[in-house]
Tab-separated table of C-alpha atoms in Angstrom:
chain	number	residue	atom	x	y	z
A	984	GLU	CA	13.178	-8.600	14.785
A	985	THR	CA	13.388	-6.895	11.282
A	986	GLY	CA	10.844	-4.670	9.126
A	987	VAL	CA	7.940	-2.914	10.138
A	988	THR	CA	5.644	-4.200	13.194
A	989	GLN	CA	2.130	-3.319	14.052
A	990	THR	CA	0.433	-3.982	17.245
A	991	PRO	CA	-2.147	-4.992	17.846
A	992	ARG	CA	-3.473	-7.208	14.875
A	993	HIS	CA	-6.892	-7.187	15.651
A	994	LEU	CA	-9.133	-4.741	17.620
A	995	VAL	CA	-12.700	-4.338	18.387
A	996	MET	CA	-13.714	-1.245	20.105
A	997	GLY	CA	-17.161	0.493	20.863
A	998	MET	CA	-17.511	3.936	19.668
A	999	THR	CA	-17.059	5.936	22.576
A	1000	ASN	CA	-13.930	4.186	23.598
A	1001	LYS	CA	-10.315	5.406	23.281
A	1002	LYS	CA	-7.757	3.169	21.969
A	1003	SER	CA	-4.075	3.567	20.165
A	1004	LEU	CA	-2.584	1.663	17.327
A	1005	LYS	CA	1.088	1.367	16.994
A	1006	CYS	CA	3.476	0.640	14.520
A	1007	GLU	CA	7.274	0.200	14.945
A	1008	GLN	CA	10.015	0.353	12.188
A	1009	HIS	CA	13.307	-1.707	12.012
A	1010	LEU	CA	14.848	-0.429	8.855
A	1011	GLY	CA	16.368	2.794	9.837
A	1012	HIS	CA	13.953	4.667	7.530
A	1013	ASN	CA	13.055	8.364	8.239
A	1014	ALA	CA	9.560	8.601	6.630
A	1015	MET	CA	6.115	6.890	8.543
A	1016	TYR	CA	3.058	6.816	6.544
A	1017	TRP	CA	-0.776	5.696	7.894
A	1018	TYR	CA	-3.304	4.330	5.435
A	1019	LYS	CA	-6.690	3.076	5.504
A	1020	GLN	CA	-7.465	0.024	3.849
A	1021	SER	CA	-11.372	-0.578	3.221
A	1022	ALA	CA	-13.289	-3.057	0.808
A	1023	LYS	CA	-13.101	-2.568	-2.769
A	1024	LYS	CA	-11.677	0.521	-2.256
A	1025	PRO	CA	-8.224	1.768	-3.271
A	1026	LEU	CA	-5.607	2.213	-0.657
A	1027	GLU	CA	-6.193	5.647	1.147
A	1028	LEU	CA	-3.529	7.756	2.429
A	1029	MET	CA	-4.093	9.478	5.739
A	1030	PHE	CA	-1.025	10.990	7.173
A	1031	VAL	CA	3.140	11.584	6.472
A	1032	TYR	CA	5.668	11.634	8.478
A	1033	ASN	CA	9.480	12.333	8.000
A	1034	PHE	CA	12.071	13.002	10.648
A	1035	LYS	CA	9.047	13.249	13.224
A	1036	GLU	CA	7.331	16.163	11.677
A	1037	GLN	CA	3.936	16.101	10.076
A	1038	THR	CA	4.078	16.802	6.230
A	1039	GLU	CA	0.980	15.720	5.246
A	1040	ASN	CA	-3.166	15.068	6.656
A	1041	ASN	CA	-5.169	14.035	3.933
A	1042	SER	CA	-8.352	15.618	5.496
A	1043	VAL	CA	-8.395	12.685	8.276
A	1044	PRO	CA	-11.324	13.508	10.599
A	1045	SER	CA	-9.989	15.204	13.743
A	1046	ARG	CA	-11.037	11.643	15.571
A	1047	PHE	CA	-7.836	9.835	14.597
A	1048	SER	CA	-4.858	11.741	15.747
A	1049	PRO	CA	-1.574	10.399	15.058
A	1050	GLU	CA	1.837	10.738	17.002
A	1051	CYS	CA	5.337	10.484	15.856
A	1052	PRO	CA	7.458	10.627	18.729
A	1053	ASN	CA	10.804	9.382	16.894
A	1054	SER	CA	11.744	7.792	13.140
A	1055	SER	CA	10.776	4.481	14.696
A	1056	HIS	CA	7.686	5.227	16.327
A	1057	LEU	CA	4.087	6.073	14.874
A	1058	PHE	CA	1.295	5.747	16.837
A	1059	LEU	CA	-2.420	6.444	15.737
A	1060	HIS	CA	-4.857	7.424	18.624
A	1061	LEU	CA	-8.525	6.452	18.419
A	1062	HIS	CA	-11.465	8.395	20.025
A	1063	THR	CA	-15.371	8.380	19.039
A	1064	LEU	CA	-15.084	6.172	16.173
A	1065	GLN	CA	-17.909	5.741	13.794
A	1066	PRO	CA	-18.989	2.155	12.388
A	1067	GLU	CA	-17.524	3.371	8.619
A	1068	ASP	CA	-14.399	3.444	10.161
A	1069	SER	CA	-13.973	-0.464	10.565
A	1070	ALA	CA	-10.817	-1.156	8.554
A	1071	LEU	CA	-7.767	-2.639	7.933
A	1072	TYR	CA	-4.994	0.397	9.033
A	1073	LEU	CA	-1.394	-0.003	7.602
A	1074	CYS	CA	1.913	1.614	8.440
A	1075	ALA	CA	4.554	2.131	6.157
A	1076	SER	CA	7.856	3.508	6.282
A	1077	SER	CA	10.407	4.893	3.664
A	1078	GLN	CA	13.926	6.015	3.639
A	1079	ASP	CA	12.264	9.796	3.346
A	1080	LEU	CA	9.835	11.283	0.887
A	1081	ARG	CA	12.257	11.181	-2.176
A	1082	LEU	CA	11.806	8.010	-4.208
A	1083	GLY	CA	14.319	7.098	-6.742
A	1084	GLY	CA	18.153	5.932	-6.630
A	1085	LYS	CA	18.655	4.082	-3.679
A	1086	ASN	CA	15.708	5.354	-2.062
A	1087	GLN	CA	13.345	1.933	-2.472
A	1088	PRO	CA	9.636	2.312	-2.214
A	1089	GLN	CA	7.292	2.144	1.242
A	1090	HIS	CA	7.673	-1.050	3.203
A	1091	PHE	CA	4.502	-1.812	4.552
A	1092	GLY	CA	3.172	-3.674	8.054
A	1093	ASP	CA	0.776	-6.187	8.663
A	1094	GLY	CA	-1.502	-3.929	9.483
A	1095	THR	CA	-4.583	-3.514	12.281
A	1096	ARG	CA	-8.067	-5.053	11.598
A	1097	LEU	CA	-10.083	-2.471	13.761
A	1098	SER	CA	-14.093	-3.124	14.339
A	1099	ILE	CA	-16.168	-0.539	15.499
A	1100	LEU	CA	-18.988	-1.959	17.128
B	865	GLY	CA	-4.622	14.744	-8.643
B	866	GLU	CA	-3.652	11.008	-9.618
B	867	ASN	CA	-6.106	8.772	-10.737
B	868	VAL	CA	-5.375	5.105	-11.261
B	869	GLU	CA	-8.190	2.177	-12.416
B	870	GLN	CA	-7.350	-1.103	-12.492
B	871	HIS	CA	-9.048	-3.821	-13.827
B	872	PRO	CA	-10.451	-6.866	-13.540
B	873	SER	CA	-11.209	-6.467	-9.775
B	874	THR	CA	-11.407	-10.318	-9.757
B	875	LEU	CA	-9.315	-13.009	-11.992
B	876	SER	CA	-9.540	-16.825	-11.756
B	877	VAL	CA	-6.986	-18.941	-13.699
B	878	GLN	CA	-6.051	-22.571	-14.072
B	879	GLU	CA	-2.557	-23.329	-13.025
B	880	GLY	CA	0.094	-22.933	-15.267
B	881	ASP	CA	-1.808	-20.438	-17.313
B	882	SER	CA	-1.139	-16.821	-17.754
B	883	ALA	CA	-2.642	-13.876	-15.693
B	884	VAL	CA	-2.797	-10.245	-17.096
B	885	ILE	CA	-3.896	-7.603	-14.736
B	886	LYS	CA	-3.792	-3.681	-16.566
B	887	CYS	CA	-3.973	-0.583	-15.012
B	888	THR	CA	-4.372	3.050	-16.752
B	889	TYR	CA	-3.347	6.344	-14.802
B	890	SER	CA	-4.153	10.038	-15.427
B	891	ASP	CA	-1.397	12.116	-14.802
B	892	SER	CA	0.989	12.171	-17.763
B	893	ALA	CA	3.869	13.550	-15.100
B	894	SER	CA	3.615	9.994	-13.275
B	895	ASN	CA	6.894	8.435	-13.869
B	896	TYR	CA	7.159	5.587	-11.375
B	897	PHE	CA	4.730	2.237	-11.074
B	898	PRO	CA	5.340	-0.274	-8.675
B	899	TRP	CA	3.316	-3.655	-8.381
B	900	TYR	CA	2.140	-4.740	-5.031
B	901	LYS	CA	0.620	-8.172	-3.583
B	902	GLN	CA	-1.001	-8.389	-0.636
B	903	GLU	CA	-1.641	-12.275	0.464
B	904	LEU	CA	-4.461	-12.567	3.528
B	905	GLY	CA	-3.626	-11.389	6.788
B	906	LYS	CA	-0.455	-9.400	5.585
B	907	GLY	CA	0.095	-6.124	4.396
B	908	PRO	CA	1.375	-4.885	0.498
B	909	GLN	CA	4.439	-6.691	-0.430
B	910	LEU	CA	6.474	-4.633	-3.663
B	911	ILE	CA	7.121	-7.551	-5.924
B	912	ILE	CA	7.933	-5.325	-9.146
B	913	ASP	CA	8.259	-1.698	-10.074
B	914	ILE	CA	9.020	0.011	-13.911
B	915	ARG	CA	9.884	3.783	-14.201
B	916	SER	CA	8.773	5.474	-17.379
B	917	ASN	CA	12.284	5.266	-19.446
B	918	VAL	CA	11.652	1.526	-20.200
B	919	GLY	CA	8.861	0.316	-21.889
B	920	GLU	CA	9.059	-3.408	-20.119
B	921	LYS	CA	10.423	-5.171	-16.628
B	922	LYS	CA	10.941	-8.686	-16.071
B	923	ASP	CA	11.682	-10.925	-13.126
B	924	GLN	CA	11.195	-14.827	-13.635
B	925	ARG	CA	7.622	-15.266	-13.966
B	926	ILE	CA	6.481	-11.760	-13.328
B	927	ALA	CA	7.052	-8.938	-15.974
B	928	VAL	CA	5.666	-5.538	-16.174
B	929	THR	CA	4.643	-3.339	-19.422
B	930	LEU	CA	4.314	0.563	-19.603
B	931	ASN	CA	2.907	2.344	-22.764
B	932	LYS	CA	3.292	5.794	-21.714
B	933	THR	CA	1.469	6.993	-24.621
B	934	ALA	CA	-1.606	5.574	-23.700
B	935	LYS	CA	-1.166	5.825	-20.212
B	936	HIS	CA	-1.377	2.308	-19.042
B	937	PHE	CA	0.748	-0.553	-17.846
B	938	SER	CA	0.049	-4.210	-17.127
B	939	LEU	CA	1.481	-7.196	-14.846
B	940	HIS	CA	1.671	-10.150	-16.558
B	941	ILE	CA	2.169	-13.483	-14.563
B	942	THR	CA	3.346	-16.832	-16.561
B	943	GLU	CA	2.936	-20.433	-15.251
B	944	THR	CA	0.496	-19.499	-12.329
B	945	GLN	CA	1.180	-21.240	-9.207
B	946	PRO	CA	-1.465	-21.761	-6.385
B	947	GLU	CA	0.768	-19.413	-4.175
B	948	ASP	CA	0.224	-16.840	-6.629
B	949	SER	CA	-3.345	-16.246	-5.131
B	950	ALA	CA	-3.597	-12.541	-3.916
B	951	VAL	CA	-4.724	-9.703	-4.339
B	952	TYR	CA	-2.437	-7.243	-6.340
B	953	PHE	CA	-2.213	-3.519	-6.617
B	954	CYS	CA	-0.624	-1.143	-9.125
B	955	ALA	CA	-0.030	2.068	-8.222
B	956	ALA	CA	1.613	5.196	-9.618
B	957	SER	CA	3.960	8.096	-8.252
B	958	THR	CA	4.830	11.633	-9.934
B	959	GLY	CA	8.284	13.580	-9.475
B	960	GLY	CA	10.386	11.194	-7.508
B	961	TYR	CA	7.862	11.516	-4.442
B	962	GLN	CA	7.056	8.513	-2.055
B	963	LYS	CA	2.947	9.563	-2.495
B	964	VAL	CA	1.650	7.149	-4.533
B	965	THR	CA	-1.794	6.588	-5.538
B	966	PHE	CA	-3.097	3.125	-5.650
B	967	GLY	CA	-5.630	1.069	-7.806
B	968	ILE	CA	-8.652	-0.668	-6.619
B	969	GLY	CA	-6.937	-4.178	-6.656
B	970	THR	CA	-7.095	-7.252	-8.199
B	971	LYS	CA	-8.344	-10.515	-6.484
B	972	LEU	CA	-6.164	-13.389	-8.485
B	973	GLN	CA	-7.377	-17.040	-8.056
B	974	VAL	CA	-5.350	-19.866	-9.448
B	975	ILE	CA	-6.849	-23.015	-9.545
B	976	PRO	CA	-4.823	-26.092	-8.776
């Protein structure tokens, strides 16, 4: 299997549930990203990890908790979400944080469609 | 920070016609401009990109132009086909860094 794989593809949860989104990349990359994609809004960068270390948190509410156990796996733990958190959550990876030369732009997964009841 | 505006938000063209999507950016230091195509149920896929040291780049039916002075760049798709129907995103990046700012997207419909 190649590329960036996200599971589950669809998730419906209540506001009091706890769930996790999983992302796995098979590209040998060292940087991984979480994005939120909502209708009629630009992609919003949530978190950035480089070599397992978080390098960016774009003022994301604490009900979203990322985890990066190694360079190939990224999780997004969800707890006490709100209806406005319903969106498509995209994971991406890149060789590292630099862009240019042989470093290609981010490669995206197909996302997890999250619905909060 | 960077702000990228994209228009139109929706675009319908007849098969075989051309489609043009335009974007403007605010940060004059931006130097890399990728374009992504997102099909239904899929994540964004890079289709073409341009760096600030060139004014135009072409790949088969797809071309991108960049006007650094005016701070705008455009995607041109010629001889459109139904499989070109998707949402297209422009983006801008500064300083050789992977952090990119995306436009709001353009939903392109190619009518057979």
